[in-house]
Short mmCIF file of C-alpha atoms in Angstrom, two decimals:
data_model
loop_
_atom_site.label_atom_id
_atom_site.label_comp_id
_atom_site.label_asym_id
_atom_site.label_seq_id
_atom_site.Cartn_x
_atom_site.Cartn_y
_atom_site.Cartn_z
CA UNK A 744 -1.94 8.16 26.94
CA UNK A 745 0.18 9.70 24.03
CA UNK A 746 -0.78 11.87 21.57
CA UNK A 747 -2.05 10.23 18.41
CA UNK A 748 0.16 10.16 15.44
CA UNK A 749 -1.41 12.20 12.34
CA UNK A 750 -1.15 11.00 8.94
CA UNK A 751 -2.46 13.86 6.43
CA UNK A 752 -2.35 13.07 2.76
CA UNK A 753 -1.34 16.10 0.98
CA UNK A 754 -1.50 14.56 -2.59
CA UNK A 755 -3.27 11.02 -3.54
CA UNK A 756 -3.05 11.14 -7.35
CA UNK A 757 -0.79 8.70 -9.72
CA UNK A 758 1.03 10.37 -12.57
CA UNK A 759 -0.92 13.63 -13.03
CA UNK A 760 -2.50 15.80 -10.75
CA UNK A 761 -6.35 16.06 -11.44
CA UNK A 762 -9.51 18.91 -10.67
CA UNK A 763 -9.40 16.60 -7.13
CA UNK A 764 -6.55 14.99 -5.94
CA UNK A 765 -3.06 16.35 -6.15
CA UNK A 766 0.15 14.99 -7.01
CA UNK A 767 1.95 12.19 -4.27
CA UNK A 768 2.65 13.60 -0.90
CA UNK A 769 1.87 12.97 2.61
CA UNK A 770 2.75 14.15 6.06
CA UNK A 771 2.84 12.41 9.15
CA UNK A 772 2.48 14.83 12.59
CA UNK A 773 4.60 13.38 15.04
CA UNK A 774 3.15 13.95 18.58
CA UNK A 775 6.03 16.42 19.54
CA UNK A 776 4.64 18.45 16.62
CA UNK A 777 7.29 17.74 14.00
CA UNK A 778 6.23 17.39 10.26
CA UNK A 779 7.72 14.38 8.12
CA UNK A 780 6.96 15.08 4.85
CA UNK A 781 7.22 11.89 2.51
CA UNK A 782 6.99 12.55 -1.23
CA UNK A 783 6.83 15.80 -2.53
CA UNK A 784 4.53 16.13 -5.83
CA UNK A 785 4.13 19.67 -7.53
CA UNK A 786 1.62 21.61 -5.81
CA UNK A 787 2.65 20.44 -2.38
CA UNK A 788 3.33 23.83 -0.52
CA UNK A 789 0.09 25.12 -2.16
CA UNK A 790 -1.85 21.95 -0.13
CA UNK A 791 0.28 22.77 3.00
CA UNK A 792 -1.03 26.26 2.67
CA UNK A 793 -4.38 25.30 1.78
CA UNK A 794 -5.40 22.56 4.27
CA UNK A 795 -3.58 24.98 7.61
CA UNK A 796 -7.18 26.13 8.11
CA UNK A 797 -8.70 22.55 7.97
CA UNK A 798 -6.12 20.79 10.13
CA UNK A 799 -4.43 23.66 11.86
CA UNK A 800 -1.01 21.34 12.83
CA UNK A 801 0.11 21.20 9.37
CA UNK A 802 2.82 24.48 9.26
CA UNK A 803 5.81 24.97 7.22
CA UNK A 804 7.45 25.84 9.95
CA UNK A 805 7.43 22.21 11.48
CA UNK A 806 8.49 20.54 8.15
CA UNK A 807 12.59 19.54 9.05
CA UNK A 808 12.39 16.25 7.60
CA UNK A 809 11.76 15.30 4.04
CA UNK A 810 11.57 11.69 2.85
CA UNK A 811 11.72 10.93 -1.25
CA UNK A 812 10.63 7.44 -2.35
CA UNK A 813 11.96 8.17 -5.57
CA UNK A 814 12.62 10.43 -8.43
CA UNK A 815 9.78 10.68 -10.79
CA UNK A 816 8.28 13.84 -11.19
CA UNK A 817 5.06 13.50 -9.67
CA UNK A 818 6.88 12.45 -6.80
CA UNK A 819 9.22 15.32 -6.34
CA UNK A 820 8.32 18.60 -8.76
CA UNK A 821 7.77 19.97 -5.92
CA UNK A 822 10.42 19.89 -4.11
CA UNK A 823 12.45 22.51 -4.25
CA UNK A 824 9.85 25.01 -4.78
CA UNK A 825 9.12 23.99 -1.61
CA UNK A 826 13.00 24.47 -0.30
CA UNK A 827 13.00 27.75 -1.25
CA UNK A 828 9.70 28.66 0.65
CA UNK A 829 11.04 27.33 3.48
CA UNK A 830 14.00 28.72 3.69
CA UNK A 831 12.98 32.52 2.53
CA UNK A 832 14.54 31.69 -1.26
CA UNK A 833 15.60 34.53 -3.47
CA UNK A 834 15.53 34.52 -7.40
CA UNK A 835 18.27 36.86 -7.84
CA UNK A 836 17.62 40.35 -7.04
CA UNK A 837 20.56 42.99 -7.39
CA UNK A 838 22.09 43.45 -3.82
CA UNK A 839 19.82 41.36 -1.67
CA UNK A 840 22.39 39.86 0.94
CA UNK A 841 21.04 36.30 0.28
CA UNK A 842 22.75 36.86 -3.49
CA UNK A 843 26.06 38.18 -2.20
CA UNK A 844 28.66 35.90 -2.02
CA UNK A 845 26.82 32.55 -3.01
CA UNK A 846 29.27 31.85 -5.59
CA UNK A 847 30.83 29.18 -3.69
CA UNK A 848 29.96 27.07 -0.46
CA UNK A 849 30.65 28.19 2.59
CA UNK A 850 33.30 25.70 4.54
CA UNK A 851 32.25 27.47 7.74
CA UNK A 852 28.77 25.96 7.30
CA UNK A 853 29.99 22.35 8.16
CA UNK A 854 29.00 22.63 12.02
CA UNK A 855 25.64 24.45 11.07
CA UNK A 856 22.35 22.83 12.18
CA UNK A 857 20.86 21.87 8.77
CA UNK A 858 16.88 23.87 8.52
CA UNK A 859 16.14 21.22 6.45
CA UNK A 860 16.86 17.43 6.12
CA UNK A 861 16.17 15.28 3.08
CA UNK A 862 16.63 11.64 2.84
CA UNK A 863 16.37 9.61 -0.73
CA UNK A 864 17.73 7.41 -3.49
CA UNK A 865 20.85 8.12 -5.45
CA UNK A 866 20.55 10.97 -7.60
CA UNK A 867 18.41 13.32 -5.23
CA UNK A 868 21.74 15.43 -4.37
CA UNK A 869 22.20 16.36 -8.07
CA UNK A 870 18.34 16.97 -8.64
CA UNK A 871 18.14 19.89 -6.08
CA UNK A 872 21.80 21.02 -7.15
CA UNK A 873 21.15 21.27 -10.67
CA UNK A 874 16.93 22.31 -9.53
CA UNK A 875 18.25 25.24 -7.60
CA UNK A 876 21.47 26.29 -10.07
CA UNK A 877 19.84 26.41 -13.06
CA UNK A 878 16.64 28.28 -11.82
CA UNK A 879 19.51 31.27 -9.98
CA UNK A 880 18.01 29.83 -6.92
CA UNK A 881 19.81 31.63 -3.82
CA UNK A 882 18.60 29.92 0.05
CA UNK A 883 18.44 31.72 3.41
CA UNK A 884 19.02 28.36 5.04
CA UNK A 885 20.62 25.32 4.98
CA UNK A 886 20.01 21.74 4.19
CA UNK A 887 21.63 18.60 3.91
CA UNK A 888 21.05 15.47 1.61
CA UNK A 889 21.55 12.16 2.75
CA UNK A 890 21.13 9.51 0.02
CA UNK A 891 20.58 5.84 0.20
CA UNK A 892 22.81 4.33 -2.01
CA UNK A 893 21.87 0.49 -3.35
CA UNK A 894 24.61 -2.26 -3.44
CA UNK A 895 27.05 -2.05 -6.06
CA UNK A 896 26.15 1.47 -6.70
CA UNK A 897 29.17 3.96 -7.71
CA UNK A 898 28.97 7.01 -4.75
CA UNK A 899 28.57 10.09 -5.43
CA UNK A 900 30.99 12.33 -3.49
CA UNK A 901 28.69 14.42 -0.98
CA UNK A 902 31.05 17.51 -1.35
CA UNK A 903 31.63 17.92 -4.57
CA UNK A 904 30.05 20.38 -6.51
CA UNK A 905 28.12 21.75 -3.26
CA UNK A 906 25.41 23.99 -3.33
CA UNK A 907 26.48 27.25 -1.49
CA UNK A 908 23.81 26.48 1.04
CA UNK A 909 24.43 22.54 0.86
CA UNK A 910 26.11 21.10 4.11
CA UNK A 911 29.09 18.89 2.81
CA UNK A 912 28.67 16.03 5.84
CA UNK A 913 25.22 14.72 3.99
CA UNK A 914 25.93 11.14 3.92
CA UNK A 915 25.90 7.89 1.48
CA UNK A 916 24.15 5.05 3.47
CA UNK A 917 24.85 2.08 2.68
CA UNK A 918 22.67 -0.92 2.98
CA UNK A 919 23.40 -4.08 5.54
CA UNK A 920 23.89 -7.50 4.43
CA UNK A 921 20.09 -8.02 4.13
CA UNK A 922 19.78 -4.89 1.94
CA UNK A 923 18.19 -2.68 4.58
CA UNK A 924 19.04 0.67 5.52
CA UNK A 925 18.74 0.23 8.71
CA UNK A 926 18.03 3.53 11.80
CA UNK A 927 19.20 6.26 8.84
CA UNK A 928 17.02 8.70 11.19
CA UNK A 929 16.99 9.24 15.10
CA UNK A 930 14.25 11.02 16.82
CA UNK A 931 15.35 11.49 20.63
CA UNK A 932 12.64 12.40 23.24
CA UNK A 933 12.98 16.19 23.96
CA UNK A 934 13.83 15.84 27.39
CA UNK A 935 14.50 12.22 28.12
CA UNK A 936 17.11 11.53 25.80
CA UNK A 937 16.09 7.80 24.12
CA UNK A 938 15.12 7.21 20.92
CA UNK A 939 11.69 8.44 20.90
CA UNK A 940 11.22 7.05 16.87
CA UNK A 941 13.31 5.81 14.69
CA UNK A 942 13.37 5.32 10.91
CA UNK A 943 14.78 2.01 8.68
CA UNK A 944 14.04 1.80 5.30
CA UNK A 945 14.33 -0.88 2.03
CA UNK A 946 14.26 -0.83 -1.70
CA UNK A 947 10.97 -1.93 -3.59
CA UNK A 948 10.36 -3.02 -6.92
CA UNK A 949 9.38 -0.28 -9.26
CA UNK A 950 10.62 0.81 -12.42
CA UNK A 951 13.41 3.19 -10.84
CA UNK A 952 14.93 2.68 -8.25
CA UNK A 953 12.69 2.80 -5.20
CA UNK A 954 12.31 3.47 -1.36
CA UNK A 955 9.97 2.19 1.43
CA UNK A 956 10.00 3.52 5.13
CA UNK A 957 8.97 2.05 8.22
CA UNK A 958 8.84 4.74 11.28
CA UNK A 959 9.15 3.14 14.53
CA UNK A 960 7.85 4.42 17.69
CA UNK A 961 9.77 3.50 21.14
CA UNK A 962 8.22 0.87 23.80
CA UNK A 963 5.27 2.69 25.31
CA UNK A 964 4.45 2.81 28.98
CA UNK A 965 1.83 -0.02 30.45
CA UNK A 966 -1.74 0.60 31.04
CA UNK A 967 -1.86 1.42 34.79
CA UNK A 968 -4.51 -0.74 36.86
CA UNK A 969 -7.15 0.76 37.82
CA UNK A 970 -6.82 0.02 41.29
CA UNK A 971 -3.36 1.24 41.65
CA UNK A 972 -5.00 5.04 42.91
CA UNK A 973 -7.48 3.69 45.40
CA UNK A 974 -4.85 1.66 46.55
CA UNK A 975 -2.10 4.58 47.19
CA UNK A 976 -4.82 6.71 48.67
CA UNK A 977 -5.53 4.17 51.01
CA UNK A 978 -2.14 4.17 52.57
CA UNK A 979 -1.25 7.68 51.72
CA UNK A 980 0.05 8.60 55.08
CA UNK A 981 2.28 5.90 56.03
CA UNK A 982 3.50 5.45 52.20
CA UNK A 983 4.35 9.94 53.20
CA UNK A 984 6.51 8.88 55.79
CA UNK A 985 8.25 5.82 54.52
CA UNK A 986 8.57 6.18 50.58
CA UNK A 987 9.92 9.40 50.38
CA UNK A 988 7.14 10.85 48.65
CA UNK A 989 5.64 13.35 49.65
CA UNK A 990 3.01 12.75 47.47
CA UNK A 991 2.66 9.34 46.59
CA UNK A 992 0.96 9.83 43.39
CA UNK A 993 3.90 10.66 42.14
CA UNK A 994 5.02 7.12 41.80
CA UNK A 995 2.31 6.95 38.81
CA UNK A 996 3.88 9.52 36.70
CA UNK A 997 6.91 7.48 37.19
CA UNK A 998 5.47 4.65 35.76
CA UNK A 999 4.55 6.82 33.02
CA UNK A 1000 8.62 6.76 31.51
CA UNK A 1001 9.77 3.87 29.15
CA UNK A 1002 12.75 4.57 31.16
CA UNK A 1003 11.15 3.52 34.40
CA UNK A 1004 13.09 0.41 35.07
CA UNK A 1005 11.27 -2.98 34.94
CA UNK A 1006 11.75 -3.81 38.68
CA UNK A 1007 9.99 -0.77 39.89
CA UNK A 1008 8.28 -1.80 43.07
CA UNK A 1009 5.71 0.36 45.70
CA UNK A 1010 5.35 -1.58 48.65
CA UNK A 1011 2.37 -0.91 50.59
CA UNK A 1012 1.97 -1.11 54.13
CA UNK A 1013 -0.51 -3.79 54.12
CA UNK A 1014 2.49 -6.04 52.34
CA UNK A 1015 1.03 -6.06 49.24
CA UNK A 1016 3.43 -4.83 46.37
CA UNK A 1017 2.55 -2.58 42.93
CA UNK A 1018 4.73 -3.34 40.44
CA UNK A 1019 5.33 -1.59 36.95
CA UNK A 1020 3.21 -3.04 34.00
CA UNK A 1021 4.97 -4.26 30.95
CA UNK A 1022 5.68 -2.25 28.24
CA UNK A 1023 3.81 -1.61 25.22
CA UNK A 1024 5.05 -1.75 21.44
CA UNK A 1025 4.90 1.64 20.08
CA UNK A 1026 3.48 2.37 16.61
CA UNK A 1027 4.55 1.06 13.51
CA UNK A 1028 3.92 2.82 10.16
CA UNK A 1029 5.27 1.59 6.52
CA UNK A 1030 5.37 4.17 3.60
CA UNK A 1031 5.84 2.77 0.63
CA UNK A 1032 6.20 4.39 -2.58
CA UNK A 1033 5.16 3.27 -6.09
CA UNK A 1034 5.70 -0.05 -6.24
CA UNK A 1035 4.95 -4.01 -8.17
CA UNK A 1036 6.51 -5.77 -5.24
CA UNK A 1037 7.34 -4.13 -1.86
CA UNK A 1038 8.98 -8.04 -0.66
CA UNK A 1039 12.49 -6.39 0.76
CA UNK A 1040 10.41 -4.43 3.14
CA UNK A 1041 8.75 -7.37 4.95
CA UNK A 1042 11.34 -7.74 7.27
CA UNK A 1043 10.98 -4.15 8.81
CA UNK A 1044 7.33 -4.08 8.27
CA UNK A 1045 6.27 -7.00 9.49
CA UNK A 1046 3.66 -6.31 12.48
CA UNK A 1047 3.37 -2.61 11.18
CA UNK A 1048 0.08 -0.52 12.88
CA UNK A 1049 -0.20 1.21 10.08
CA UNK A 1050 0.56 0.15 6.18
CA UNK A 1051 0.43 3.17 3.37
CA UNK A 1052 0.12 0.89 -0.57
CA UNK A 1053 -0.48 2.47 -3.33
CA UNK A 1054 -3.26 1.12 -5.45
CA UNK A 1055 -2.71 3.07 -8.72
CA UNK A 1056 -5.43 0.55 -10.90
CA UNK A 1057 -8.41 -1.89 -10.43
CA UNK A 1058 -10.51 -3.62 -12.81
CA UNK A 1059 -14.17 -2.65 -11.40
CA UNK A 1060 -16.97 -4.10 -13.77
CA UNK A 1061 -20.20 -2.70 -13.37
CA UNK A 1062 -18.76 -0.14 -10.89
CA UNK A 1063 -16.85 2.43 -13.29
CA UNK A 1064 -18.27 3.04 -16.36
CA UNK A 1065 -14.89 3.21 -18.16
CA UNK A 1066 -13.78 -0.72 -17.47
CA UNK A 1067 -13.42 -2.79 -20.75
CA UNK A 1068 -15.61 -5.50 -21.21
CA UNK A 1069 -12.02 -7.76 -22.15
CA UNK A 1070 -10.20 -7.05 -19.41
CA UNK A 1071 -10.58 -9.28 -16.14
CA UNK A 1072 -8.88 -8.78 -13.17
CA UNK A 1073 -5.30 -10.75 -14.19
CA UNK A 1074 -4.92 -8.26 -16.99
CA UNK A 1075 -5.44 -5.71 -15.22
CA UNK A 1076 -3.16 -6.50 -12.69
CA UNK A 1077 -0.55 -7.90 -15.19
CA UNK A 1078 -0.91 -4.51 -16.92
CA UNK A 1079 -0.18 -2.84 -13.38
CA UNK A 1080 2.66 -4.55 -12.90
CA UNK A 1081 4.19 -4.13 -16.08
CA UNK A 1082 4.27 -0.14 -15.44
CA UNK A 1083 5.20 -0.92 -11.86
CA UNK A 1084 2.25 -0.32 -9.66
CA UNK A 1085 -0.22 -2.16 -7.74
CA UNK A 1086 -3.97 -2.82 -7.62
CA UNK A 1087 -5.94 -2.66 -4.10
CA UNK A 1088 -6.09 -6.50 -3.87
CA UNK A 1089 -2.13 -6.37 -4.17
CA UNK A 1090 -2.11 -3.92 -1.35
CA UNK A 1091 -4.72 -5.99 0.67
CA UNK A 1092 -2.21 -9.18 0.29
CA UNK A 1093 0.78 -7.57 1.37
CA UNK A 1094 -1.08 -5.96 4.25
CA UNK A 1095 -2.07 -9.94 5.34
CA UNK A 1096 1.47 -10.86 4.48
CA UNK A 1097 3.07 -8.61 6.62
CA UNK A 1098 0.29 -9.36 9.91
CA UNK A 1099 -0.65 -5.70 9.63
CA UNK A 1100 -2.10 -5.20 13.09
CA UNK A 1101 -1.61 -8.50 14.59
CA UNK A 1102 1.56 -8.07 17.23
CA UNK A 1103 0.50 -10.56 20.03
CA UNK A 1104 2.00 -8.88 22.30
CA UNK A 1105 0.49 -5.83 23.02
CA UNK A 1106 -1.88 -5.45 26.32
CA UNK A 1107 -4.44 -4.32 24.01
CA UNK A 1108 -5.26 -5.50 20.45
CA UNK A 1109 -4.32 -2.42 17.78
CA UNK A 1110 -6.21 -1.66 14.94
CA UNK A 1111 -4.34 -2.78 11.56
CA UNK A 1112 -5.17 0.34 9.10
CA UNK A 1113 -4.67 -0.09 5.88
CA UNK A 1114 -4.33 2.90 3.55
CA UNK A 1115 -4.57 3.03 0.19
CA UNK A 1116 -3.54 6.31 -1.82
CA UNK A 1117 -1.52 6.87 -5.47
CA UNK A 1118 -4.91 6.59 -7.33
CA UNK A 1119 -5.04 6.80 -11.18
CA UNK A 1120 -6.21 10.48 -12.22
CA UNK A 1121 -9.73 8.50 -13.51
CA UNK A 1122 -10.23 7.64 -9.83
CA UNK A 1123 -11.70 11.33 -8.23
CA UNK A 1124 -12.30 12.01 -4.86
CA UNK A 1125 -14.85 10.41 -2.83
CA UNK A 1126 -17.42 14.05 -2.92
CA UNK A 1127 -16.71 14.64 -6.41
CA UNK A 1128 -20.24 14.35 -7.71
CA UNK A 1129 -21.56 14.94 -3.77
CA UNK A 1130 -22.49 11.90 -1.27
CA UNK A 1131 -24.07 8.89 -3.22
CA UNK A 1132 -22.04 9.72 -6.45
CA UNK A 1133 -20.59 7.57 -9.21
CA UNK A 1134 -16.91 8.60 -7.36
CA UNK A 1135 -18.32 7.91 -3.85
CA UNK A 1136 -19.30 4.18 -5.51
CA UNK A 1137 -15.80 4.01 -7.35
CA UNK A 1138 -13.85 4.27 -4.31
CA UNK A 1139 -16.53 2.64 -1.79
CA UNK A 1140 -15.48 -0.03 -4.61
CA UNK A 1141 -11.54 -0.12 -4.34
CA UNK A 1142 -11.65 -0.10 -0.49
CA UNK A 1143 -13.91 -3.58 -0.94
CA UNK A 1144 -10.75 -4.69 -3.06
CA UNK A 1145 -8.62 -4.42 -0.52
CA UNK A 1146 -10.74 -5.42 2.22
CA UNK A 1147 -11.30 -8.72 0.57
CA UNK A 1148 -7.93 -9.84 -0.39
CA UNK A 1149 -6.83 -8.82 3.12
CA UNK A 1150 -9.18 -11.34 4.66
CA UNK A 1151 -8.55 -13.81 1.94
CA UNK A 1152 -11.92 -13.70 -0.28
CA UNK A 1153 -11.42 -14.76 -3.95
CA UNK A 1154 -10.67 -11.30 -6.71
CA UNK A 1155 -13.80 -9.52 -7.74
CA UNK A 1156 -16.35 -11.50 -5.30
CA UNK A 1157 -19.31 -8.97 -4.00
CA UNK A 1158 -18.23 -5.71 -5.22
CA UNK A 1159 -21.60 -4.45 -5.53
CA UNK A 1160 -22.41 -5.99 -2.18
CA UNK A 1161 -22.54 -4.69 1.46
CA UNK A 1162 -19.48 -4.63 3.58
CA UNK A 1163 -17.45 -7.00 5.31
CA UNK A 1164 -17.11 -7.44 9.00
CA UNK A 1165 -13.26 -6.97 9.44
CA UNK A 1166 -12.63 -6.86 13.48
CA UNK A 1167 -9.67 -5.20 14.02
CA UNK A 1168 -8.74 -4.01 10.51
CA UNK A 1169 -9.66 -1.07 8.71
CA UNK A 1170 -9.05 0.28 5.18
CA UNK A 1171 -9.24 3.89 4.32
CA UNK A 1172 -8.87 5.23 1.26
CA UNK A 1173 -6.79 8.61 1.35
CA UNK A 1174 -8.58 11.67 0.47
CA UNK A 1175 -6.28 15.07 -0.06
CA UNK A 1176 -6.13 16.97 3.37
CA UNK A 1177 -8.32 14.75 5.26
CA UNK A 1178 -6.50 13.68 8.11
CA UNK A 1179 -5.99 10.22 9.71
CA UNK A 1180 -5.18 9.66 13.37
CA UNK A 1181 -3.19 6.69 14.79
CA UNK A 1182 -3.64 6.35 18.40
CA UNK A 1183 -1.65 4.83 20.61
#
């Protein structure tokens, strides 16, 4: 079985950071250890720092890959604070060699391995270059800044202007025919060679321009029968001397390889034949930033594992004290919109829209998980006010949202009531440094 996925939120507050949530960010573990970092609000390194003790995988040392939805500030302030953490930044001491000679780029840099990769929108090149000149910001490391650029966009030139520690090959990616960016990021297995994940992403509707991601795991080996062992062990002897094996178990850990071809056969001496069991779909996980309408996205996140939606407002009568007795829920969601955000019932639609957790064919039915982060700063953390608070109730609250519109209950119905039964579909509300495993 492989290892689970890990989604930690880093920072799960809209706009502002408050006394308990901090601004957006989020990191997903990868199972070879690697840290994707999507979003990167002010405070972020300080959360990184903060939750190593709680969830002891999170290091900076395993962050290579940094993913920007797009460029408001509570989305990427801290960002290159960050960058110069990471790669031992110095502010400008006399004589200190990472100073010396960073008037201009380096050409002999080109064929460096980047310490750091960042992928974004149009504009995120200039950011850190202006972020990093302006503040005398000299790197021990490089990095490299590949943006994705929307149709009709002017490009930017990747080299010009460089940041002395900038490599000049970061690239423009351009969108296909059905606006999609599609594979801008490769993982390959570490010692198999495929395409272990991959990541595609699309614009959605905000009031900048905007990214979503969708990170695609590889086909995953079949569950082996159970009978398969007894079965070897049964012939073990004669399968010695005419498989080649000279332990016939081995043939299991074959089967264990997506690369293991599909007519894989183990004939036993009794004539009976074990064959290899069909793959299984890896995971699927959509990141979407702030957003009115993530549509463009559907077709990459359609039959996604995992969906994260923001769900920046909802209109909670007799739940949170501070809900106006003229608003309903259309205003409020109208209001939402307007500013380009989304409520939980928004998030609980798209998540039905796109069959969140409902591809057919996998041997076992996944759990669809929908999480819900990006709250506004009057929305605290679940413990605020300890276990059977007014926050506990608030959020309890905007997880029922979603819940409901996912399995298609009218706006508003039973908020004050008990839960739903939701087989195979779970909502979570993100909670700074609580982490969130995705299983395989």
């Amino acid at each position: 079985m492989p290892p689970p996925i890990t989604i930690i939120p880093l920072g799960t507050s809209s706009a502002v950071p408050s006394s308990t949530r901090n601004q957006s960010s989020l990191a997903i573990l990868l199972p070879s250890s690697s840290t994707l970092l999507f979003d990167v609000g002010e405070g972020t390194q300080h959360q990184l720092q903060r939750f190593r003790s709680t969830t002891p995988h999170v290091k900076l040392g395993k962050v290579e890959k940094i993913f920007i939805t797009h460029l408001h500030g509570d989305h990427v302030f801290g960002l290159c604070p960050l960058l110069a953490t990471l790669m031992n930044g110095a502010g400008g001491a006399e004589n200190d060699p990472r100073v010396l000679g960073a008037a201009a780029a380096d050409p002999s840099l080109e064929d460096s391995k980047p310490r750091i990769e960042l992928y974004g929108p149009q504009g995120l090149r200039d950011y850190i270059r202006s972020n990093l000149t302006l503040t005398y910001t000299h790197l021990d490391g490089i990095y490299v800044v590949h943006e994705l650029h929307l149709p009709g966009a002017v490009p930017s030139d990747p080299a010009a202007t460089l940041y002395p520690k900038e490599l000049p090959t970061g690239r423009n990616i351009h969108p296909d025919a059905a606006g999609i960016w599609r594979d801008v990021c490769v993982w390959p297995h570490a010692t198999q060679g495929y395409a272990e994940f991959t990541l595609s992403a699309a614009p959605i509707a905000h009031t900048v321009p905007c990214v979503g991601y969708v990170l695609v795991e590889s086909a995953l080996p079949g569950k082996i029968p159970g009978d398969y062992v007894k079965r070897i062990a049964a012939h073990k002897a004669a399968l010695v001397k005419s498989s080649g094996y000279m332990n016939p178990m081995e043939w299991l850990r074959l089967l264990q390889s997506p690369m293991c071809p599909a007519d894989t056969v183990l004939e036993l001496p009794d004539g009976s034949r074990l064959v290899r069991p069909p793959l299984r779909p890896g995971r699927k996980i959509t990141v979407l930033g702030d957003t009115s309408d993530p549509g463009a996205i559907i077709p990459l996140a359609v039959g996604s594992d995992v969906l994260i939606h923001e769900a920046t407002n909802a209109w909670l009568p007799g739940v949170d004290p501070l809900t106006k007795g003229s608003e309903d829920y259309a205003t409020v969601e109208e209001r939402s919109k307007s500013r380009g955000h989304s409520t939980p019932e928004m998030a609980g639609r798209f998540a039905k829209t796109i069959g969140l957790g409902e591809r057919q064919e996998a041997e076992e039915q996944r759990e669809g998980l929908l999480i819900l982060n990006h709250f506004s700063s009057r929305y605290k953390d679940d413990l605020a006010d300890g276990p059977g608070g007014q926050a506990e109730k608030v959020m309890h609250s905007i997880r029922m949202c979603a819940e409901r519109a996912w399995v298609n209950e009218c706006v508003g119905s039973g908020l004050n009531g008990g839960d739903i039964i939701m087989e195979g579909r779970r909502v979570v509300c993100a909670r700074d440094g609580v982490p969130i495993g995705v299983k395989a």
